CSV table of C-alpha atoms and ligand atoms in Angstrom, one decimal:
chain,number,residue,atom,x,y,z
A,1,MET,CA,-13.8,-7.3,3.8
A,2,ASP,CA,-16.4,-7.1,1.1
A,3,PRO,CA,-19.6,-9.0,1.7
A,4,LEU,CA,-18.9,-11.6,-1.0
A,5,LYS,CA,-15.5,-12.2,0.2
A,6,LYS,CA,-16.6,-12.5,3.8
A,7,LYS,CA,-19.3,-15.0,2.8
A,8,PHE,CA,-16.9,-17.0,0.6
A,9,ALA,CA,-14.3,-17.1,3.4
A,10,GLU,CA,-16.6,-18.5,5.9
A,11,LEU,CA,-18.0,-21.2,3.6
A,12,ALA,CA,-14.7,-22.2,2.0
A,13,LEU,CA,-12.9,-22.4,5.4
A,14,ALA,CA,-15.6,-24.8,6.7
A,15,GLN,CA,-15.4,-26.9,3.7
A,16,PHE,CA,-11.6,-27.1,3.7
A,17,LYS,CA,-11.9,-28.5,7.3
A,18,GLU,CA,-14.5,-30.9,6.3
A,19,MET,CA,-12.6,-32.0,3.3
A,20,LYS,CA,-9.5,-32.6,5.2
A,21,ALA,CA,-11.2,-34.8,7.7
A,22,PHE,CA,-13.1,-36.6,4.9
A,23,LYS,CA,-9.9,-37.3,3.0
A,24,ALA,CA,-8.2,-38.7,6.1
A,25,GLU,CA,-11.1,-41.1,6.7
A,26,TYR,CA,-12.2,-42.2,3.1
A,27,GLY,CA,-9.1,-41.2,1.0
A,28,ASN,CA,-8.6,-44.9,0.0
A,29,VAL,CA,-12.1,-45.5,-1.3
A,30,LYS,CA,-12.1,-45.9,-5.1
A,31,VAL,CA,-14.5,-43.6,-7.0
A,32,SER,CA,-13.4,-44.5,-10.5
A,33,GLU,CA,-11.6,-47.2,-12.6
A,34,VAL,CA,-9.7,-46.5,-15.7
A,35,SER,CA,-9.9,-48.7,-18.8
A,36,ALA,CA,-7.4,-48.9,-21.6
A,37,ALA,CA,-10.0,-47.3,-23.9
A,38,GLN,CA,-10.1,-44.3,-21.5
A,39,VAL,CA,-6.4,-43.8,-21.6
A,40,PHE,CA,-6.7,-43.9,-25.5
A,41,GLY,CA,-9.8,-41.7,-25.3
A,42,GLY,CA,-8.8,-38.5,-23.6
A,43,ALA,CA,-9.8,-39.7,-20.1
A,44,ARG,CA,-13.5,-39.5,-20.9
A,45,GLY,CA,-15.6,-40.3,-17.8
A,46,VAL,CA,-12.5,-40.6,-15.5
A,47,ILE,CA,-13.4,-38.8,-12.2
A,48,MET,CA,-10.2,-37.0,-11.4
A,49,LEU,CA,-11.1,-33.3,-10.6
A,50,LEU,CA,-12.7,-31.4,-7.8
A,51,TRP,CA,-15.0,-28.5,-9.1
A,52,GLU,CA,-17.5,-26.8,-6.9
A,53,THR,CA,-19.3,-24.3,-9.2
A,54,SER,CA,-21.3,-26.6,-11.5
A,55,LEU,CA,-21.9,-30.2,-12.3
A,56,LEU,CA,-22.8,-31.7,-15.7
A,57,ASP,CA,-25.4,-34.4,-16.0
A,58,PRO,CA,-25.3,-36.2,-19.5
A,59,ASP,CA,-29.1,-36.2,-19.8
A,60,LEU,CA,-30.2,-33.2,-17.8
A,61,GLY,CA,-27.4,-30.9,-18.8
A,62,ILE,CA,-25.5,-28.3,-16.6
A,63,ARG,CA,-26.5,-27.6,-13.1
A,64,PHE,CA,-25.0,-24.5,-11.4
A,65,ARG,CA,-24.9,-25.3,-7.6
A,66,GLY,CA,-27.9,-27.5,-8.3
A,67,TYR,CA,-30.0,-25.0,-10.4
A,68,SER,CA,-30.8,-25.8,-14.0
A,69,ILE,CA,-30.7,-22.9,-16.6
A,70,PRO,CA,-34.6,-22.6,-16.6
A,71,GLU,CA,-34.5,-22.3,-12.8
A,72,LEU,CA,-31.7,-19.7,-13.0
A,73,ARG,CA,-33.8,-17.7,-15.4
A,74,GLU,CA,-36.6,-17.8,-12.8
A,75,LYS,CA,-34.7,-17.4,-9.6
A,76,LEU,CA,-31.7,-15.1,-10.3
A,77,PRO,CA,-32.4,-11.2,-9.9
A,78,CYS,CA,-33.2,-9.5,-13.2
A,79,LEU,CA,-33.3,-5.9,-11.9
A,80,GLY,CA,-36.1,-4.8,-14.3
A,81,CYS,CA,-34.6,-6.6,-17.4
A,82,SER,CA,-36.0,-9.8,-19.0
A,83,GLU,CA,-32.9,-11.9,-18.3
A,84,PRO,CA,-31.0,-12.4,-15.1
A,85,LEU,CA,-27.8,-10.6,-14.5
A,86,PRO,CA,-24.7,-12.9,-14.8
A,87,GLU,CA,-23.5,-11.0,-11.6
A,88,GLY,CA,-26.0,-13.2,-9.8
A,89,LEU,CA,-24.7,-16.4,-11.3
A,90,PHE,CA,-21.2,-15.3,-10.2
A,91,TRP,CA,-22.4,-14.9,-6.7
A,92,LEU,CA,-24.2,-18.2,-6.7
A,93,MET,CA,-21.1,-20.1,-8.0
A,94,MET,CA,-19.0,-18.5,-5.3
A,95,VAL,CA,-21.2,-19.1,-2.3
A,96,GLY,CA,-24.0,-21.4,-3.3
A,97,GLU,CA,-26.8,-19.1,-2.6
A,98,ILE,CA,-29.2,-17.1,-4.8
A,99,PRO,CA,-28.3,-13.4,-4.2
A,100,THR,CA,-30.6,-10.7,-3.3
A,101,GLU,CA,-31.2,-7.8,-5.6
A,102,GLU,CA,-29.1,-5.6,-3.3
A,103,GLU,CA,-26.3,-8.0,-3.5
A,104,VAL,CA,-26.4,-8.1,-7.4
A,105,LYS,CA,-26.4,-4.3,-7.4
A,106,TRP,CA,-23.4,-4.3,-5.2
A,107,LEU,CA,-21.5,-6.8,-7.3
A,108,SER,CA,-22.4,-4.8,-10.6
A,109,GLU,CA,-21.1,-1.7,-8.9
A,110,GLU,CA,-17.9,-3.4,-7.6
A,111,TRP,CA,-17.2,-4.5,-11.1
A,112,ARG,CA,-17.6,-1.1,-12.5
A,113,LYS,CA,-15.2,0.2,-10.0
A,114,ARG,CA,-12.6,-2.3,-10.9
A,115,ALA,CA,-13.1,-2.1,-14.7
A,116,THR,CA,-10.2,0.2,-15.6
A,117,VAL,CA,-8.0,-1.4,-18.2
A,118,PRO,CA,-4.2,-0.4,-18.1
A,119,GLU,CA,-3.1,1.9,-21.0
A,120,HIS,CA,-0.3,-0.4,-22.0
A,121,THR,CA,-2.9,-3.1,-22.9
A,122,PHE,CA,-4.6,-0.8,-25.3
A,123,ARG,CA,-1.2,0.2,-26.8
A,124,MET,CA,-0.1,-3.5,-27.0
A,125,LEU,CA,-3.4,-4.3,-28.8
A,126,ASP,CA,-2.9,-1.3,-31.1
A,127,SER,CA,0.4,-2.7,-32.1
A,128,LEU,CA,-0.9,-5.9,-33.5
A,129,PRO,CA,-1.9,-6.3,-37.1
A,130,VAL,CA,-5.5,-5.4,-37.3
A,131,ASP,CA,-6.5,-8.7,-39.0
A,132,THR,CA,-5.1,-10.7,-35.9
A,133,HIS,CA,-7.7,-13.3,-34.8
A,134,PRO,CA,-9.8,-11.7,-32.0
A,135,MET,CA,-8.9,-14.7,-29.7
A,136,THR,CA,-5.3,-14.1,-30.3
A,137,GLN,CA,-5.8,-10.5,-29.2
A,138,PHE,CA,-7.9,-11.5,-26.4
A,139,ILE,CA,-5.3,-13.9,-25.0
A,140,ALA,CA,-2.5,-11.3,-25.5
A,141,ALA,CA,-4.6,-8.6,-23.7
A,142,ILE,CA,-5.3,-10.8,-20.6
A,143,SER,CA,-1.6,-11.8,-20.4
A,144,SER,CA,-0.5,-8.1,-20.7
A,145,MET,CA,-2.7,-7.2,-17.7
A,146,GLN,CA,-0.6,-9.7,-15.6
A,147,THR,CA,1.4,-6.7,-14.6
A,148,ASP,CA,-1.3,-5.8,-12.2
A,149,SER,CA,-1.5,-9.4,-10.7
A,150,ILE,CA,-2.0,-9.1,-6.9
A,151,PHE,CA,-1.3,-12.8,-6.5
A,152,ALA,CA,2.0,-12.6,-8.4
A,153,LYS,CA,3.0,-9.6,-6.2
A,154,ARG,CA,2.0,-11.1,-3.0
A,155,TYR,CA,3.5,-14.4,-3.8
A,156,PHE,CA,6.9,-12.7,-4.5
A,157,GLU,CA,6.7,-10.9,-1.1
A,158,GLY,CA,6.2,-14.3,0.6
A,159,MET,CA,2.4,-14.7,1.2
A,160,ALA,CA,1.4,-17.6,3.3
A,161,LYS,CA,-0.6,-20.6,1.7
A,162,THR,CA,-3.6,-19.6,3.7
A,163,GLU,CA,-3.8,-16.2,1.9
A,164,TYR,CA,-3.6,-17.7,-1.7
A,165,TRP,CA,-7.4,-17.6,-2.1
A,166,ASP,CA,-7.6,-14.0,-1.0
A,167,ALA,CA,-5.1,-12.8,-3.7
A,168,VAL,CA,-6.8,-15.0,-6.4
A,169,TYR,CA,-10.2,-13.5,-5.4
A,170,GLU,CA,-8.9,-9.8,-5.8
A,171,ASP,CA,-7.3,-10.8,-9.2
A,172,ALA,CA,-10.4,-12.6,-10.3
A,173,MET,CA,-12.7,-9.7,-9.6
A,174,ASN,CA,-10.5,-7.2,-11.3
A,175,LEU,CA,-9.9,-9.3,-14.4
A,176,ILE,CA,-13.7,-10.1,-14.7
A,177,ALA,CA,-14.6,-6.5,-14.3
A,178,ARG,CA,-12.2,-5.5,-17.2
A,179,LEU,CA,-13.1,-8.2,-19.8
A,180,PRO,CA,-16.1,-6.4,-21.4
A,181,ARG,CA,-14.0,-3.4,-22.1
A,182,ILE,CA,-11.2,-5.6,-23.6
A,183,ALA,CA,-13.6,-7.6,-25.7
A,184,ALA,CA,-15.4,-4.4,-27.1
A,185,TYR,CA,-12.0,-2.8,-27.7
A,186,ILE,CA,-10.9,-5.8,-29.8
A,187,TYR,CA,-14.1,-5.8,-31.7
A,188,ARG,CA,-14.1,-2.1,-32.5
A,189,ARG,CA,-10.4,-2.0,-33.6
A,190,SER,CA,-10.8,-5.1,-35.7
A,191,TYR,CA,-14.1,-4.3,-37.5
A,192,HIS,CA,-15.0,-0.6,-37.0
A,193,ASN,CA,-11.8,1.4,-37.7
A,194,GLY,CA,-10.9,1.7,-34.1
A,195,GLU,CA,-13.9,3.9,-33.4
A,196,HIS,CA,-14.3,3.0,-29.8
A,197,ILE,CA,-17.3,3.6,-27.5
A,198,ASP,CA,-16.7,4.5,-23.8
A,199,PRO,CA,-18.3,2.4,-21.1
A,200,ASP,CA,-21.6,3.8,-19.6
A,201,PRO,CA,-21.3,4.0,-15.7
A,202,ASN,CA,-25.0,3.3,-15.3
A,203,LEU,CA,-25.0,-0.2,-17.1
A,204,ASP,CA,-24.6,-3.6,-15.6
A,205,TRP,CA,-21.6,-5.8,-16.7
A,206,SER,CA,-23.3,-7.5,-19.8
A,207,ALA,CA,-25.3,-4.5,-20.9
A,208,ASN,CA,-22.0,-2.4,-21.0
A,209,LEU,CA,-20.5,-5.0,-23.1
A,210,ALA,CA,-23.6,-4.8,-25.5
A,211,HIS,CA,-23.3,-1.0,-25.4
A,212,MET,CA,-19.5,-0.8,-26.2
A,213,LEU,CA,-19.8,-3.3,-29.1
A,214,GLY,CA,-22.0,-0.6,-30.6
A,215,VAL,CA,-23.8,-3.0,-33.1
A,216,THR,CA,-27.4,-2.0,-32.3
A,217,ASP,CA,-29.7,0.2,-30.2
A,218,ASP,CA,-32.2,-2.7,-29.9
A,219,PRO,CA,-32.5,-3.1,-26.0
A,220,THR,CA,-33.1,-6.9,-26.4
A,221,PHE,CA,-29.5,-7.1,-27.4
A,222,LYS,CA,-28.6,-6.1,-23.9
A,223,ASP,CA,-30.8,-9.0,-22.7
A,224,LEU,CA,-29.1,-11.4,-25.1
A,225,MET,CA,-25.6,-10.4,-23.8
A,226,ARG,CA,-27.1,-11.1,-20.2
A,227,LEU,CA,-28.3,-14.5,-21.3
A,228,TYR,CA,-25.2,-15.3,-23.3
A,229,MET,CA,-22.8,-14.4,-20.4
A,230,THR,CA,-24.9,-16.6,-18.0
A,231,ILE,CA,-25.3,-19.8,-20.1
A,232,HIS,CA,-21.6,-19.9,-21.2
A,233,ALA,CA,-20.2,-19.2,-17.8
A,234,ASP,CA,-19.3,-22.9,-16.6
A,235,HIS,CA,-19.7,-26.5,-17.6
A,236,GLU,CA,-18.1,-28.3,-14.8
A,237,GLY,CA,-14.3,-28.7,-14.6
A,238,GLY,CA,-13.2,-31.3,-17.3
A,239,ASN,CA,-14.0,-29.2,-20.4
A,240,ALA,CA,-10.8,-28.0,-22.1
A,241,SER,CA,-11.0,-24.3,-21.2
A,242,ALA,CA,-11.9,-25.0,-17.6
A,243,HIS,CA,-9.3,-27.8,-17.1
A,244,THR,CA,-6.6,-25.8,-18.6
A,245,THR,CA,-7.3,-22.8,-16.4
A,246,HIS,CA,-7.4,-25.2,-13.4
A,247,LEU,CA,-4.3,-27.0,-14.4
A,248,VAL,CA,-2.2,-23.9,-15.0
A,249,SER,CA,-3.5,-22.3,-11.7
A,250,SER,CA,-2.6,-25.5,-9.8
A,251,THR,CA,1.1,-24.5,-10.5
A,252,LEU,CA,0.4,-21.2,-8.6
A,253,SER,CA,0.6,-19.4,-11.8
A,254,ASP,CA,-1.6,-16.2,-11.3
A,255,PRO,CA,-5.2,-15.8,-12.5
A,256,TYR,CA,-4.1,-13.7,-15.5
A,257,LEU,CA,-1.8,-16.3,-16.8
A,258,SER,CA,-4.1,-19.3,-16.0
A,259,PHE,CA,-7.1,-17.7,-17.6
A,260,ALA,CA,-5.1,-16.8,-20.7
A,261,ALA,CA,-4.0,-20.4,-20.9
A,262,GLY,CA,-7.7,-21.5,-20.6
A,263,MET,CA,-8.6,-19.1,-23.5
A,264,SER,CA,-6.0,-20.7,-25.8
A,265,SER,CA,-8.0,-24.0,-25.1
A,266,LEU,CA,-11.3,-22.3,-25.9
A,267,ALA,CA,-9.8,-21.1,-29.1
A,268,GLY,CA,-9.8,-24.6,-30.6
A,269,PRO,CA,-12.5,-25.7,-33.2
A,270,LEU,CA,-13.5,-28.7,-31.2
A,271,HIS,CA,-14.2,-26.4,-28.2
A,272,GLY,CA,-15.4,-22.7,-28.2
A,273,LEU,CA,-14.3,-21.9,-31.7
A,274,ALA,CA,-17.1,-24.1,-32.8
A,275,ASN,CA,-19.5,-21.1,-32.5
A,276,GLN,CA,-17.6,-19.3,-35.3
A,277,GLU,CA,-17.4,-22.6,-37.3
A,278,VAL,CA,-21.2,-23.1,-37.2
A,279,ILE,CA,-22.1,-19.8,-38.7
A,280,LYS,CA,-19.4,-20.0,-41.3
A,281,TRP,CA,-20.8,-23.4,-42.2
A,282,ILE,CA,-24.3,-21.9,-42.4
A,283,PHE,CA,-23.1,-19.0,-44.6
A,284,GLU,CA,-21.5,-21.6,-46.9
A,285,MET,CA,-24.5,-23.6,-47.0
A,286,VAL,CA,-26.8,-20.7,-48.1
A,287,GLU,CA,-24.3,-19.6,-50.5
A,288,GLU,CA,-23.9,-22.8,-52.2
A,289,LEU,CA,-27.6,-23.5,-52.3
A,290,GLY,CA,-28.4,-20.0,-53.4
A,291,THR,CA,-31.2,-19.4,-50.8
A,292,THR,CA,-31.5,-18.3,-47.3
A,293,LYS,CA,-34.5,-20.5,-46.9
A,294,PRO,CA,-33.2,-24.0,-47.7
A,295,SER,CA,-35.6,-27.0,-47.6
A,296,SER,CA,-35.0,-30.0,-45.4
A,297,ASP,CA,-33.8,-32.0,-48.3
A,298,GLN,CA,-31.3,-29.5,-49.4
A,299,ILE,CA,-29.9,-29.2,-45.9
A,300,GLU,CA,-29.6,-33.0,-45.6
A,301,ALA,CA,-27.6,-33.1,-48.9
A,302,PHE,CA,-25.3,-30.4,-47.6
A,303,VAL,CA,-24.8,-32.2,-44.4
A,304,LYS,CA,-24.0,-35.4,-46.0
A,305,LYS,CA,-21.5,-33.6,-48.3
A,306,THR,CA,-19.8,-32.1,-45.2
A,307,LEU,CA,-19.4,-35.5,-43.6
A,308,SER,CA,-18.2,-37.1,-47.0
A,309,GLU,CA,-15.4,-34.5,-47.0
A,310,GLY,CA,-14.2,-35.9,-43.7
A,311,LYS,CA,-15.3,-32.9,-41.6
A,312,VAL,CA,-17.5,-32.8,-38.5
A,313,ILE,CA,-20.8,-31.0,-38.3
A,314,PRO,CA,-20.0,-28.1,-36.1
A,315,GLY,CA,-22.2,-27.4,-33.2
A,316,TYR,CA,-23.3,-31.1,-32.8
A,317,GLY,CA,-22.0,-33.7,-30.4
A,318,HIS,CA,-20.5,-33.6,-27.0
A,319,ALA,CA,-18.0,-35.4,-24.8
A,320,VAL,CA,-20.4,-35.7,-21.9
A,321,LEU,CA,-24.0,-34.6,-23.0
A,322,ARG,CA,-26.4,-37.2,-24.4
A,323,GLN,CA,-29.4,-34.9,-24.9
A,324,PRO,CA,-30.0,-31.5,-26.7
A,325,ASP,CA,-27.9,-29.0,-24.8
A,326,PRO,CA,-30.1,-26.9,-22.3
A,327,ARG,CA,-28.0,-23.9,-23.4
A,328,PHE,CA,-29.1,-24.5,-27.0
A,329,ILE,CA,-32.6,-24.7,-25.9
A,330,ALA,CA,-32.4,-21.5,-23.8
A,331,GLN,CA,-31.1,-19.6,-26.9
A,332,LYS,CA,-33.9,-21.1,-29.0
A,333,ARG,CA,-36.5,-19.9,-26.5
A,334,PHE,CA,-35.0,-16.4,-26.6
A,335,ALA,CA,-35.0,-16.5,-30.4
A,336,GLU,CA,-38.6,-17.8,-30.5
A,337,ARG,CA,-39.6,-14.9,-28.4
A,338,HIS,CA,-37.8,-12.1,-30.0
A,339,LEU,CA,-36.7,-13.1,-33.5
A,340,PRO,CA,-38.9,-15.9,-34.8
A,341,ASP,CA,-39.0,-14.6,-38.4
A,342,ASP,CA,-35.1,-14.4,-39.0
A,343,ASP,CA,-34.0,-16.5,-41.9
A,344,PHE,CA,-30.7,-17.6,-40.4
A,345,ILE,CA,-32.4,-18.6,-37.1
A,346,ASN,CA,-34.8,-20.6,-39.1
A,347,VAL,CA,-32.0,-22.4,-40.8
A,348,VAL,CA,-30.6,-23.2,-37.4
A,349,TRP,CA,-34.0,-24.7,-36.3
A,350,LYS,CA,-34.2,-26.8,-39.5
A,351,VAL,CA,-30.7,-28.1,-39.1
A,352,TYR,CA,-31.7,-29.2,-35.7
A,353,GLU,CA,-34.4,-31.3,-37.3
A,354,VAL,CA,-32.2,-32.8,-40.0
A,355,VAL,CA,-28.7,-33.4,-38.4
A,356,PRO,CA,-29.5,-35.7,-35.4
A,357,PRO,CA,-30.8,-38.7,-37.4
A,358,ILE,CA,-28.1,-38.5,-39.9
A,359,LEU,CA,-25.3,-38.4,-37.1
A,360,GLN,CA,-27.2,-41.3,-35.4
A,361,SER,CA,-27.1,-43.3,-38.6
A,362,LEU,CA,-23.3,-43.2,-38.7
A,363,GLY,CA,-23.4,-45.5,-35.7
A,364,LYS,CA,-20.4,-44.0,-34.0
A,365,VAL,CA,-21.4,-40.6,-32.8
A,366,LYS,CA,-22.4,-40.8,-29.1
A,367,ASN,CA,-24.4,-37.7,-28.9
A,368,PRO,CA,-26.1,-36.6,-32.1
A,369,TRP,CA,-27.7,-33.5,-30.5
A,370,PRO,CA,-26.9,-29.7,-30.8
A,371,ASN,CA,-24.5,-28.1,-28.3
A,372,VAL,CA,-24.4,-24.6,-27.1
A,373,ASP,CA,-22.5,-23.4,-30.2
A,374,ALA,CA,-25.1,-24.6,-32.6
A,375,HIS,CA,-27.4,-21.5,-32.0
A,376,SER,CA,-25.4,-18.6,-30.8
A,377,GLY,CA,-24.1,-17.3,-34.1
A,378,ALA,CA,-27.4,-16.8,-36.0
A,379,ILE,CA,-28.8,-14.6,-33.2
A,380,LEU,CA,-25.6,-12.5,-33.2
A,381,VAL,CA,-25.9,-12.0,-36.9
A,382,HIS,CA,-29.5,-10.8,-36.5
A,383,TYR,CA,-28.4,-8.0,-34.4
A,384,GLY,CA,-25.7,-7.0,-36.7
A,385,LEU,CA,-22.7,-8.8,-35.2
A,386,LYS,CA,-21.7,-10.7,-38.3
A,387,GLU,CA,-18.0,-10.9,-37.9
A,388,TYR,CA,-18.0,-14.4,-36.7
A,389,SER,CA,-14.1,-14.6,-35.9
A,390,PHE,CA,-15.2,-12.6,-32.9
A,391,TYR,CA,-17.7,-15.0,-31.4
A,392,THR,CA,-15.4,-17.1,-29.2
A,393,VAL,CA,-14.2,-13.8,-27.4
A,394,LEU,CA,-17.9,-13.5,-26.2
A,395,PHE,CA,-17.8,-17.2,-25.0
A,396,GLY,CA,-14.4,-16.4,-23.3
A,397,VAL,CA,-15.8,-13.4,-21.4
A,398,SER,CA,-18.5,-15.4,-20.0
A,399,ARG,CA,-16.2,-18.4,-19.2
A,400,ALA,CA,-14.1,-16.2,-16.9
A,401,LEU,CA,-17.0,-16.2,-14.4
A,402,GLY,CA,-16.9,-20.1,-13.8
A,403,VAL,CA,-13.2,-20.7,-14.1
A,404,LEU,CA,-12.1,-17.8,-11.9
A,405,ALA,CA,-14.8,-18.6,-9.3
A,406,SER,CA,-13.4,-22.1,-9.3
A,407,ALA,CA,-9.8,-20.9,-9.1
A,408,CYS,CA,-10.8,-19.1,-5.8
A,409,TRP,CA,-12.2,-22.4,-4.6
A,410,SER,CA,-9.3,-24.4,-5.5
A,411,ARG,CA,-6.8,-22.2,-3.7
A,412,ALA,CA,-9.1,-22.0,-0.7
A,413,LEU,CA,-9.4,-25.8,-0.6
A,414,GLY,CA,-5.6,-26.1,-0.8
A,415,LEU,CA,-5.9,-28.3,-4.0
A,416,PRO,CA,-2.4,-29.5,-5.0
A,417,LEU,CA,-0.3,-29.2,-8.2
A,418,GLU,CA,-2.2,-31.4,-10.8
A,419,ARG,CA,-0.1,-34.3,-12.2
A,420,PRO,CA,-1.8,-37.3,-13.6
A,421,LYS,CA,0.3,-40.3,-14.7
A,422,SER,CA,1.2,-40.9,-18.3
A,423,ILE,CA,2.1,-44.2,-19.8
A,424,THR,CA,3.8,-45.4,-23.0
A,425,PHE,CA,1.9,-47.6,-25.5
A,426,ASN,CA,4.3,-50.6,-24.7
A,427,ALA,CA,3.9,-50.1,-21.0
A,428,LEU,CA,0.1,-50.0,-21.4
A,429,LYS,CA,0.2,-53.2,-23.5
A,430,GLU,CA,2.2,-55.0,-20.9
A,431,LYS,CA,-0.2,-54.1,-18.2
A,432,VAL,CA,-3.3,-54.9,-20.2
A,433,LEU,CA,-1.8,-58.4,-21.3
A,434,GLN,CA,-0.7,-59.2,-17.8
A,435,SER,CA,-4.1,-58.3,-16.4
A,436,ALA,CA,-5.8,-60.6,-19.1
A,437,LYS,CA,-3.4,-63.4,-18.2
A,438,ASN,CA,-4.3,-63.1,-14.5
A,439,THR,CA,-8.0,-63.2,-15.3
A,440,ALA,CA,-7.6,-66.3,-17.5
A,441,SER,CA,-5.6,-68.2,-14.9
A,442,ALA,CA,-8.1,-67.2,-12.2
A,443,ASN,CA,-10.9,-68.8,-14.2
B,1,LIG,N1,-20.0,-34.6,-36.9
B,1,LIG,C1,-19.3,-35.5,-37.3
B,1,LIG,N2,-18.8,-36.6,-36.6
B,1,LIG,C2,-18.8,-36.5,-35.2
B,1,LIG,C3,-19.5,-35.3,-34.5
B,1,LIG,C4,-20.0,-34.5,-35.4
B,1,LIG,N3,-20.7,-33.3,-34.9
B,1,LIG,N4,-19.4,-35.6,-33.3
B,1,LIG,C5,-18.6,-36.7,-33.1
B,1,LIG,N5,-18.3,-37.2,-34.2
B,1,LIG,C6,-17.5,-38.4,-34.6
B,1,LIG,C7,-16.1,-38.2,-33.9
B,1,LIG,O1,-15.2,-37.3,-34.7
B,1,LIG,C8,-15.6,-39.6,-33.7
B,1,LIG,O2,-15.2,-40.0,-35.0
B,1,LIG,P1,-13.9,-41.1,-35.1
B,1,LIG,O3,-14.2,-42.3,-34.3
B,1,LIG,O4,-13.8,-41.3,-36.6
B,1,LIG,O5,-12.8,-40.3,-34.6
B,1,LIG,C9,-16.9,-40.3,-33.4
B,1,LIG,O6,-18.0,-39.6,-33.9
B,1,LIG,C10,-17.1,-40.6,-31.8
B,1,LIG,O7,-17.0,-39.3,-31.2
B,1,LIG,P2,-17.8,-39.0,-29.7
B,1,LIG,O8,-17.3,-39.9,-28.8
B,1,LIG,O9,-19.3,-39.0,-30.1
B,1,LIG,O10,-17.4,-37.5,-29.5
B,1,LIG,P3,-16.2,-37.0,-28.8
B,1,LIG,O11,-16.3,-37.0,-27.2
B,1,LIG,O12,-14.8,-37.7,-29.2
B,1,LIG,O13,-16.0,-35.5,-29.3
B,1,LIG,C11,-16.8,-33.4,-29.8
B,1,LIG,C12,-16.9,-34.5,-28.8
B,1,LIG,C13,-17.6,-32.2,-29.3
B,1,LIG,C14,-15.3,-33.0,-29.9
B,1,LIG,C15,-17.4,-33.9,-31.2
B,1,LIG,O14,-18.7,-34.2,-31.0
B,1,LIG,C16,-17.3,-32.8,-32.3
B,1,LIG,O15,-16.2,-32.8,-33.0
B,1,LIG,N6,-18.3,-32.0,-32.5
B,1,LIG,C17,-18.2,-30.8,-33.4
B,1,LIG,C18,-17.4,-29.7,-32.9
B,1,LIG,C19,-18.2,-28.9,-31.8
B,1,LIG,O16,-19.4,-28.6,-32.0
B,1,LIG,N7,-17.5,-28.7,-30.7
B,1,LIG,C20,-18.1,-27.8,-29.7
B,1,LIG,C21,-18.4,-28.6,-28.3
B,1,LIG,C22,-19.0,-27.7,-27.3
B,1,LIG,C23,-18.0,-26.7,-26.8
B,1,LIG,O17,-17.0,-27.3,-26.1
B,1,LIG,O18,-18.2,-25.6,-27.0
């Protein structure tokens, strides 16, 4: 058994036993109550999922196994680069420990060994119209590789429940290993006449992605991909892409199909597609204003015009966060260090000054601050990756780390088929009015 799988098995088995005993003793204790507003409001704030790999605090932002993003940048092994390798984050999410340099090197090598994409996936991609949205290509490519699912094969052969996590682990490792090649293939066929770049067997997972995209020789782009792949990896379990992957995986659909479903969620403009929407909006702004150095007043007028057209300001707001997103701040720090004079990046920073008070003044927006998607596009544009329809694919490659690590955990802990209760409006009305009547007669 490989070293990561062995550690995971020990930890997960112990937690499975502890959880079973805990559930038997405390299963009836209430941890959350649901109001009618939450039924209407997309279940915001209802605690109803177990998710081990990360936890989101509304004010402090994301914690991966207890570590903030600045702490990860300090503690995860960098192997001579300026940004930690996301291989280290995957290890941390799987087993709750900061890995050693040797462990990160092992994982990088392991993913290199598993990275071969089946030929039929390339053929399938080549059969799609070249202007097919990159997320559609990405989802189709992931689904097409399901032919290799070890979970599906072993389930068909009659695997026992206790082996599910093992088969999910194998699929997760293979799928993650292949994603940089898939993403780069989609990018090169969509925007560079199908002139593909072979992987470099000496590079780590993210650096290979940067290399195969082929947009620049600047070595800091490899560091950007390492940072980008780390910060987008996980955001606890309730966000749409994580939750979709989790739900589909709870039916014992294999990791390829579950992850493809999760990516369909990520492709929505209120979620991951917001990164393409942000830069599209900034391009429209500078074009309309006729300058790449707009003043704060000009930006304010453009923001108000966007709102008056009944649209949202992309990259701002969040269902859980109530402060600027630490993932936005991490990208800002990167840009301050490497690209402080870039015009588009300076527009992003000015928008950050202008938008929050305007959103606050609307009186309904719960979080007027930027989220992760507000910054990423402008940095990618700087390095020559201007084709913004591709941006959500990069988000998706990173998101695989969190949701597939979590799929291993879900099967190891024996989590059941997910099945919340729905209700009709009339039935909800009855319940609410009855409850109001009971309260009135009690008073
Ligand atoms: N611009 C304008 N209005 C906004 C807004 C924004 N950025 N964010 C929220 N609002 C509005 C909502 O549309 C809602 O209006 P109505 O009551 O008229 O429907 C009201 O403020 C209350 O919304 P909320 O409770 O603050 O936010 P939600 O939890 O409902 O939605 C989110 C969260 C992210 C969908 C929303 O903030 C939004 O649409 N933001 C822009 C899109 C975006 O950046 N998405 C990416 C999020 C991060 C990610 O998943 O990648």
